[in-house]
Each structure stands twice: as structure tokens, then as C-alpha cells.
Amino acid sequence: MTDLGIAFKDVFGRAPEGSWAAPGRVNLIGEHTDYNDGHVLPFALPQTTRAAVARRDDGLLRVHSADMDGGAVELRIDDLAPGVAAGWATYPAAVLWTLREAGHPVGGADIHYESTVPVGGGLSSSAALQVVTALALGDLHGVEMSRQDLALLCQRSENVYVGAPVGVMDQTASACCTEGHALHLDVRGLQQRQVPLDLAGQDLTLLVADTRVKHAHSDGAYAALRAGCEAAAAELGLSSLRDLPAGGLDAALDALADERLRRLTRHVVTENARVEEVIGLLDAGRIRDIGPVLTAGHRSLRDDFQVSCPELDLVVDTALAAGALGARMTGGGFGGSAVVLAGAADAAAVTAAVQAALPAVRVFPATPSPGAYRLS
Ligand code: GLA
């Protein structure tokens, strides 16, 4: 039995039926564009959340995590309903509820989790938890579903059950990414394309710098930003800001009375253009040249969208001063991680400089890794 299986047996007193893994993600570029029907370009991390699972036939969901205090959490699946919270176990409970709500014949289960995705680092530890749960329960119950539909189901579990109005990027990245590629997702039509990202082949390194800060107001702020983008689109007579081409930006900004809505609009429109620019450079084999585009993305998030924070700005500025080719915050913001592009030969010096500037930071290289998969 695997270590994960042995740990499952220690907790639940029997062997699991199988085990699965789902990764965290870094978003290379395309931030706060997913809920505006726009473009995103994430890739999966090597860090995963793993789950060993066995079905139960008594209507109970029992979940245990090696990374959380408090032992196993037991829930009756008939009692699950949007808003019924159970700490971290709310996420797996939400996935199970959403599978059943969608008509899938999914019953109770024992699940043991172990994760190497940093929690609170803006690297989608919760999406990894959702996706591994959905994949495992779906496999065990013979649910036929595309990976994109699985990601949409996980997003719905977070929107409806957990109550967070997130977009679909993180779950799609965890479910659909492939090794050696970033995933271009055009959220409007949910079209996917795997874009080759061979960093080592061009002597480049992408570093993730987890600031390990999380600012308290982040939850309400995300919803307010989303609402602001929707208000701007409505005022412009558009169904979403995706429909505003870069060439129409100046006229749209003149038409918007509110300064905040102007800033939000400018970020979303310029960010969609940056995603397309980065994809063009990657397709042309010019990975090094995406650096300035990443940095421009950070400035837009800092100044227009205003979701950066002093620690993220410090990481970005320090990395650039130490020779990085580009750097930006990644994920929702207000803390979490930055992604830094550096020449392979400069990565150690950039890492040392960032660590000296912000001692709490955790820096590691990020290689584009596979999306969710069955382990055993
Ligand atoms: C969070 C959300 C995503 C996305 C990003 C910002 O990670 O879960 O849907 O909106 O923020 O790009």
C-alpha cells in the first residue's frame, strides 16, 4: 500500500479504493479577466493535493486532512446545503453536494487528504482540494464528465455552496493543464489551447515567491471588484468587459463617470491584450520577451485594479532590481504569491535578493506540471 493508503488506513481502519492528485496553479498572466469572459494563461504546479478515498453506504461523508488540526470531520450528506459550513471540510462537502445537485448518483465516502500546495499562498489550494474530490468521487461512482465540466462543477460548488463569486480559472487549471504547457482558456466560449512553455530549453526559470501574507479584507474585496467590472460593462451597454476591444478603450473611459470603474475597465481591457501578446511571444518561441509584459501586468494590478500590497510590490521591485526579466503578482491579490521570470543563471541571485528583502518569503521554481490524475 502507498504511504497515502497507509495513512488512510490509520484514520479509517480499512484500505482505500483508490487515490487521486490535483495540482495548485500559477497564473502566468490574465488576472481578474476570467469573470469578465476574458483570457487567462495559468499553468499547473508540481505541488498537489492528494486524496485516498473509499465509498460508504450509510450516507456519511468523513474527511480527514494530514495538514489540518482537529481530526476527521463527519457530515451527513442529507444535511448538506449551501451555507452549511464545516471549516476546511466545507470545500469537499460543497463538491459532494454539487455532484448530487447535478443528478449524479454519488453517496458517502471516507477521504484522507495530504497536500503540498501552500495554503493561503494564492496558488489555488482550495481549487486543488475541490478538483481532487470531484475527480475521485466521480471515478468511484462512474460519473462521465469532461474535465472542463468537472471544473465548472467545482466552480459552482464554490459560488453556490461556499458563497465566493470566483471565476473558473483555478479549477480549470487544476483539472485541465498538461505538463510543459500553460493553458490558454478563453472563458467566453471555454475554448482551451495548451501553449508550450519550455523554460529549461531557453535557459529560463519561473520562480514563485509566496509572501505568506494574506490581507483580511480580501474576500469582500473580490466580490466588490467583480461587481464593479459588471457595473462598468452595464454602463457601457456591454454584456461583459470582454466585449470592449483595446481600440475602443479611450472612448469607453470618456464615457464612464466613475473613476473607480474607469480604472477597473482599463485593467481588464489591457490585461486581455497582454494575454494575447504573451501567447504570441510564446508561440514564436520568444519566452524571454514576455518579461516586460508580465511586469506591465503587475503595474496594472497595482495601480488600476489596486489588488497588490506592499509585500508583493517589494518582491516584484526587488526581483527586477536583481536582474529578473519580469515579475508580477499572481492570483486574486491582497497577498499571496508573485511569479518571477529569470534567466536560469540569475535565479539564485534573484532568490537571495527577494529573501533578503522579505525574510518570510518562500521562493521555489515552478515547472509547468500535469493537471489532475488518478494515482492508484
Ligand atoms: C482568484 C479566483 C479566480 C480569478 C483570480 C484572479 O484566484 O479564484 O477565478 O478571478 O482570483 O485572476
Coordinates of C-alpha atoms and ligand atoms in Angstrom, one line a residue:
M1 CA 0.0 0.0 0.0
T2 CA 1.2 3.6 -0.7
D3 CA 2.0 5.9 2.2
L4 CA -1.2 7.7 1.4
G5 CA -3.1 4.4 1.6
I6 CA -1.4 3.6 4.9
A7 CA -2.4 7.0 6.3
F8 CA -6.0 6.4 5.2
K9 CA -6.0 3.0 7.0
D10 CA -4.6 4.6 10.2
V11 CA -7.5 7.1 10.2
F12 CA -10.4 4.9 8.9
G13 CA -9.3 1.4 9.7
R14 CA -9.7 -0.1 6.2
A15 CA -8.0 0.2 2.8
P16 CA -8.9 2.9 0.3
E17 CA -10.4 2.1 -3.1
G18 CA -8.1 4.4 -4.9
S19 CA -6.1 7.6 -4.7
W20 CA -6.0 10.8 -6.9
A21 CA -4.0 14.0 -7.1
A22 CA -4.8 17.6 -8.3
P23 CA -2.3 20.4 -8.5
G24 CA -2.2 24.0 -7.4
R25 CA -1.6 26.6 -10.2
V26 CA 0.3 29.8 -11.0
N27 CA -1.3 32.2 -13.4
L28 CA 1.3 33.4 -15.9
I29 CA -0.9 36.3 -17.0
G30 CA -4.6 37.2 -17.3
E31 CA -5.7 38.3 -13.8
H32 CA -9.3 39.2 -12.9
T33 CA -10.2 38.6 -16.5
D34 CA -11.9 35.2 -16.0
Y35 CA -15.2 36.6 -14.6
N36 CA -15.1 39.2 -17.3
D37 CA -15.4 36.5 -20.0
G38 CA -11.8 37.1 -21.0
H39 CA -8.5 35.3 -21.4
V40 CA -6.3 33.6 -18.8
L41 CA -3.0 31.7 -19.1
P42 CA -2.3 29.6 -16.0
F43 CA -0.1 26.5 -15.6
A44 CA -0.2 23.7 -13.0
L45 CA 2.4 23.5 -10.2
P46 CA 4.2 20.2 -9.2
Q47 CA 2.6 20.7 -5.8
T48 CA -0.6 18.7 -5.4
T49 CA -3.4 17.8 -3.1
R50 CA -3.7 14.0 -2.9
A51 CA -6.7 12.1 -1.7
A52 CA -7.2 8.4 -0.7
V53 CA -10.9 7.5 -0.9
A54 CA -13.4 4.7 -0.2
R55 CA -17.1 4.8 -0.6
R56 CA -19.6 4.5 2.3
D57 CA -23.1 3.3 2.0
D58 CA -24.5 4.9 5.2
G59 CA -24.9 8.4 4.0
L60 CA -21.9 9.8 5.8
L61 CA -19.0 11.9 4.4
R62 CA -16.0 11.7 6.6
V63 CA -12.9 13.8 5.7
H64 CA -9.5 13.9 7.3
S65 CA -6.5 16.0 6.4
A66 CA -2.9 15.5 7.4
D67 CA -2.5 19.2 7.1
M68 CA -5.3 20.4 9.4
D69 CA -5.7 20.1 13.1
G70 CA -8.9 18.7 14.6
G71 CA -9.1 15.2 13.3
A72 CA -11.7 13.8 11.0
V73 CA -14.8 15.8 10.2
E74 CA -18.1 13.8 9.9
L75 CA -21.1 15.1 7.9
R76 CA -24.4 13.6 7.0
I77 CA -24.8 14.1 3.3
D78 CA -28.6 14.7 3.5
D79 CA -27.8 17.6 5.8
L80 CA -25.5 19.3 3.3
A81 CA -26.9 22.6 1.9
P82 CA -25.4 25.9 0.7
G83 CA -24.0 27.8 3.6
V84 CA -23.7 24.7 5.9
A85 CA -20.1 25.4 6.9
A86 CA -17.6 23.0 8.4
G87 CA -14.2 24.8 8.3
W88 CA -11.9 23.4 5.6
A89 CA -14.3 20.5 5.1
T90 CA -16.8 22.9 3.6
Y91 CA -14.9 22.5 0.3
P92 CA -15.3 18.7 -0.1
A93 CA -18.8 18.9 1.3
A94 CA -19.6 21.5 -1.3
V95 CA -18.3 19.3 -4.1
L96 CA -20.3 16.3 -3.0
W97 CA -23.5 18.4 -2.6
T98 CA -22.9 19.9 -6.1
L99 CA -22.4 16.5 -7.7
R100 CA -25.7 15.3 -6.2
E101 CA -27.5 18.5 -7.1
A102 CA -26.4 17.9 -10.7
G103 CA -28.1 14.5 -10.6
H104 CA -25.0 12.3 -10.2
P105 CA -25.6 9.2 -8.0
V106 CA -22.8 10.0 -5.5
G107 CA -23.1 8.7 -1.9
G108 CA -21.0 8.9 1.2
A109 CA -17.2 8.5 1.4
D110 CA -14.2 8.4 3.7
I111 CA -11.4 10.7 2.4
H112 CA -7.9 11.3 3.6
Y113 CA -6.1 14.3 2.1
E114 CA -2.4 15.3 2.1
S115 CA -1.3 18.5 0.3
T116 CA 1.9 20.2 -0.7
V117 CA 0.1 23.2 -2.1
P118 CA 0.8 26.1 0.2
V119 CA -2.5 27.2 1.9
G120 CA -3.3 30.9 1.6
G121 CA -0.5 31.4 -0.9
G122 CA -2.7 32.4 -3.8
L123 CA -1.8 29.2 -5.5
S124 CA -5.3 27.6 -5.6
S125 CA -5.0 25.1 -2.7
S126 CA -8.8 25.2 -2.5
A127 CA -9.3 24.5 -6.2
A128 CA -6.9 21.5 -5.9
L129 CA -9.0 20.3 -2.9
Q130 CA -12.2 20.7 -4.9
V131 CA -10.8 19.1 -8.1
V132 CA -9.3 16.1 -6.4
T133 CA -12.5 15.5 -4.6
A134 CA -14.7 15.7 -7.7
L135 CA -12.4 13.5 -9.7
A136 CA -12.2 10.8 -7.0
L137 CA -15.9 10.7 -6.3
G138 CA -16.7 10.9 -10.0
D139 CA -14.4 8.0 -10.8
L140 CA -15.7 5.8 -8.0
H141 CA -19.3 6.4 -9.0
G142 CA -18.8 6.1 -12.7
V143 CA -19.7 9.7 -13.4
E144 CA -18.9 10.6 -17.1
M145 CA -17.9 14.2 -17.3
S146 CA -15.3 16.2 -19.3
R147 CA -12.5 17.9 -17.4
Q148 CA -13.9 21.3 -18.2
D149 CA -17.3 20.3 -16.9
L150 CA -15.7 19.0 -13.8
A151 CA -14.0 22.4 -13.3
L152 CA -17.3 24.2 -13.8
L153 CA -18.9 21.9 -11.2
C154 CA -16.2 22.8 -8.8
Q155 CA -16.6 26.5 -9.5
R156 CA -20.4 26.1 -8.9
S157 CA -19.6 24.4 -5.6
E158 CA -17.6 27.5 -4.5
N159 CA -20.1 30.0 -6.0
V160 CA -23.3 28.4 -4.6
Y161 CA -22.3 26.4 -1.6
V162 CA -19.2 28.2 -0.2
G163 CA -20.6 31.6 -1.3
A164 CA -17.5 33.0 -3.1
P165 CA -18.1 34.5 -6.6
V166 CA -14.9 33.2 -8.1
G167 CA -14.3 32.7 -11.8
V168 CA -13.4 29.3 -13.4
M169 CA -9.7 29.8 -14.0
D170 CA -8.3 28.0 -10.9
Q171 CA -10.4 24.9 -11.2
T172 CA -9.8 24.6 -14.9
A173 CA -6.1 24.9 -14.4
S174 CA -6.1 22.2 -11.8
A175 CA -8.3 19.9 -13.9
C176 CA -7.0 20.5 -17.4
C177 CA -3.4 21.7 -17.5
T178 CA -0.7 19.5 -19.2
E179 CA 3.0 19.1 -18.4
G180 CA 5.3 21.5 -20.2
H181 CA 2.4 23.9 -21.2
A182 CA 0.5 26.9 -20.0
L183 CA -3.3 26.6 -20.6
H184 CA -4.9 29.4 -22.7
L185 CA -8.5 29.4 -21.6
D186 CA -10.8 31.8 -23.4
V187 CA -13.5 31.9 -20.8
R188 CA -16.3 33.2 -23.2
G189 CA -16.5 30.0 -25.2
L190 CA -14.5 27.9 -22.8
Q191 CA -12.0 27.2 -25.6
Q192 CA -8.8 25.7 -24.4
R193 CA -5.4 25.5 -26.0
Q194 CA -2.2 24.1 -24.5
V195 CA 0.6 26.6 -25.2
P196 CA 4.2 25.1 -25.0
L197 CA 6.3 26.6 -22.2
D198 CA 9.7 25.0 -22.4
L199 CA 11.6 27.2 -19.9
A200 CA 14.6 24.9 -19.4
G201 CA 15.1 24.7 -23.2
Q202 CA 15.7 28.5 -23.2
D203 CA 17.7 28.6 -20.0
L204 CA 14.9 30.3 -18.1
T205 CA 13.3 29.8 -14.7
L206 CA 10.0 30.8 -13.4
L207 CA 10.1 31.4 -9.6
V208 CA 7.1 31.6 -7.3
A209 CA 7.6 33.8 -4.3
D210 CA 5.0 33.2 -1.7
T211 CA 4.9 36.3 0.5
R212 CA 2.9 34.4 3.2
V213 CA 0.8 37.4 3.8
K214 CA -3.0 37.4 3.4
H215 CA -4.8 40.7 4.0
A216 CA -8.0 40.3 5.9
H217 CA -10.3 42.2 3.6
S218 CA -9.7 40.0 0.5
D219 CA -13.0 38.1 0.4
G220 CA -15.4 41.0 0.3
A221 CA -13.0 43.0 -1.9
Y222 CA -13.0 40.3 -4.6
A223 CA -16.8 40.4 -4.8
A224 CA -16.7 44.2 -4.9
L225 CA -14.2 44.1 -7.8
R226 CA -16.4 41.7 -9.7
A227 CA -19.4 43.8 -9.1
G228 CA -17.5 46.9 -10.3
C229 CA -16.5 45.3 -13.5
E230 CA -20.1 44.2 -14.2
A231 CA -21.3 47.7 -13.4
A232 CA -18.8 49.2 -15.9
A233 CA -19.9 46.8 -18.6
A234 CA -23.6 47.6 -18.0
E235 CA -22.9 51.3 -18.1
L236 CA -21.1 50.8 -21.5
G237 CA -24.0 48.7 -22.8
L238 CA -21.8 45.5 -23.0
S239 CA -22.6 42.1 -21.7
S240 CA -19.1 41.9 -20.3
L241 CA -15.8 43.9 -20.4
R242 CA -14.5 41.2 -22.8
D243 CA -16.6 42.9 -25.5
L244 CA -14.5 46.1 -25.3
P245 CA -11.6 46.0 -27.7
A246 CA -8.4 47.8 -26.9
G247 CA -9.1 50.2 -29.7
G248 CA -12.3 51.3 -28.0
L249 CA -10.8 51.8 -24.6
D250 CA -10.3 55.6 -24.7
A251 CA -13.8 56.3 -25.8
A252 CA -15.2 54.0 -23.2
L253 CA -13.1 55.6 -20.4
D254 CA -14.5 59.0 -21.5
A255 CA -18.0 57.6 -21.2
L256 CA -17.6 56.3 -17.7
A257 CA -18.2 58.9 -15.0
D258 CA -16.8 57.0 -12.0
E259 CA -13.1 57.0 -11.6
R260 CA -13.0 53.5 -10.0
L261 CA -15.0 52.0 -12.8
R262 CA -12.6 53.6 -15.3
R263 CA -9.6 52.0 -13.5
L264 CA -11.2 48.6 -13.4
T265 CA -12.1 48.8 -17.1
R266 CA -8.6 49.9 -18.1
H267 CA -7.1 46.9 -16.3
V268 CA -9.4 44.3 -17.8
V269 CA -9.0 45.6 -21.4
T270 CA -5.3 46.0 -21.2
E271 CA -4.9 42.6 -19.4
N272 CA -6.7 40.7 -22.1
A273 CA -4.4 42.3 -24.6
R274 CA -1.4 41.3 -22.6
V275 CA -2.5 37.7 -22.5
E276 CA -2.8 37.7 -26.3
E277 CA 0.6 39.4 -26.6
V278 CA 2.2 36.7 -24.3
I279 CA 0.7 33.9 -26.2
G280 CA 2.0 35.4 -29.5
L281 CA 5.5 35.6 -28.0
L282 CA 5.3 32.0 -26.6
D283 CA 4.1 30.7 -30.0
A284 CA 7.1 32.5 -31.6
G285 CA 9.5 30.8 -29.2
R286 CA 10.4 34.1 -27.5
I287 CA 9.7 33.3 -23.9
R288 CA 12.4 35.7 -22.6
D289 CA 10.4 38.6 -24.2
I290 CA 7.3 38.1 -22.1
G291 CA 9.2 39.5 -19.1
P292 CA 8.2 43.2 -19.7
V293 CA 4.6 42.2 -20.4
L294 CA 4.4 40.4 -17.0
T295 CA 5.8 43.5 -15.3
A296 CA 3.3 45.7 -17.1
G297 CA 0.6 43.4 -15.8
H298 CA 1.8 43.9 -12.3
R299 CA 1.7 47.7 -12.6
S300 CA -1.9 47.5 -13.9
L301 CA -2.9 45.3 -11.0
R302 CA -1.1 47.7 -8.6
D303 CA -2.3 51.0 -10.0
D304 CA -5.5 50.4 -11.8
F305 CA -7.1 47.3 -10.2
Q306 CA -5.4 48.1 -6.9
V307 CA -5.2 44.5 -5.6
S308 CA -1.5 44.4 -4.9
C309 CA 0.0 45.0 -1.4
P310 CA 3.4 46.4 -0.1
E311 CA 4.9 42.9 0.2
L312 CA 4.0 41.9 -3.4
D313 CA 5.3 45.2 -4.7
L314 CA 8.6 44.7 -2.7
V315 CA 9.1 41.2 -4.2
V316 CA 8.5 42.5 -7.7
D317 CA 10.7 45.5 -7.4
T318 CA 13.5 43.6 -5.7
A319 CA 13.4 40.8 -8.2
L320 CA 13.6 43.2 -11.1
A321 CA 16.5 45.1 -9.5
A322 CA 18.3 41.8 -9.0
G323 CA 18.1 41.0 -12.7
A324 CA 14.8 39.3 -13.2
L325 CA 13.3 39.6 -16.7
G326 CA 9.8 40.3 -15.5
A327 CA 7.7 39.8 -12.4
R328 CA 4.1 40.2 -11.3
M329 CA 1.7 39.2 -8.5
T330 CA -0.4 36.2 -9.4
G331 CA -3.9 35.2 -8.3
G332 CA -6.5 37.3 -6.7
G333 CA -4.1 39.5 -4.8
F334 CA -4.1 41.3 -1.4
G335 CA -1.2 39.0 -0.5
G336 CA -0.3 35.6 -1.8
S337 CA 2.4 35.0 -4.4
A338 CA 4.3 36.7 -7.2
V339 CA 5.7 34.9 -10.3
V340 CA 9.2 35.9 -11.5
L341 CA 10.8 35.2 -14.8
A342 CA 14.6 35.0 -14.6
G343 CA 17.5 33.6 -16.6
A344 CA 18.4 30.2 -15.2
A345 CA 21.9 31.6 -14.3
D346 CA 20.3 34.5 -12.4
A347 CA 17.7 32.6 -10.4
A348 CA 19.9 32.1 -7.3
A349 CA 20.8 35.8 -7.1
V350 CA 17.2 36.9 -7.6
T351 CA 16.0 34.4 -5.0
A352 CA 18.6 35.6 -2.5
A353 CA 17.7 39.3 -3.1
V354 CA 14.0 38.6 -2.6
Q355 CA 14.7 36.6 0.6
A356 CA 16.9 39.4 2.0
A357 CA 14.2 42.0 1.3
L358 CA 11.3 39.9 2.7
P359 CA 12.6 37.3 5.2
A360 CA 9.3 35.5 5.5
V361 CA 9.0 34.8 1.7
R362 CA 9.2 31.3 0.4
V363 CA 10.7 31.1 -3.1
F364 CA 10.6 28.0 -5.3
P365 CA 11.0 27.2 -9.0
A366 CA 7.7 26.4 -10.8
T367 CA 7.8 23.9 -13.6
P368 CA 4.6 23.5 -15.7
S369 CA 3.1 20.2 -14.5
P370 CA 0.2 17.9 -15.3
G371 CA -3.4 18.6 -14.3
A372 CA -5.4 16.2 -12.0
Y373 CA -4.8 12.4 -12.4
R374 CA -5.5 9.1 -10.7
L375 CA -2.6 7.7 -8.7
S376 CA -3.8 4.2 -7.9
Ligands
GLA1 C1 -8.9 34.0 -7.8 C2 -10.2 33.4 -8.4 C3 -10.0 33.3 -10.0 C4 -9.6 34.6 -10.6 C5 -8.3 35.1 -9.8 C6 -7.9 36.5 -10.4 O1 -7.9 33.1 -7.9 O2 -10.5 32.2 -7.9 O3 -11.3 32.8 -10.5 O4 -10.6 35.5 -10.7 O5 -8.6 35.2 -8.5 O6 -7.5 36.4 -11.7

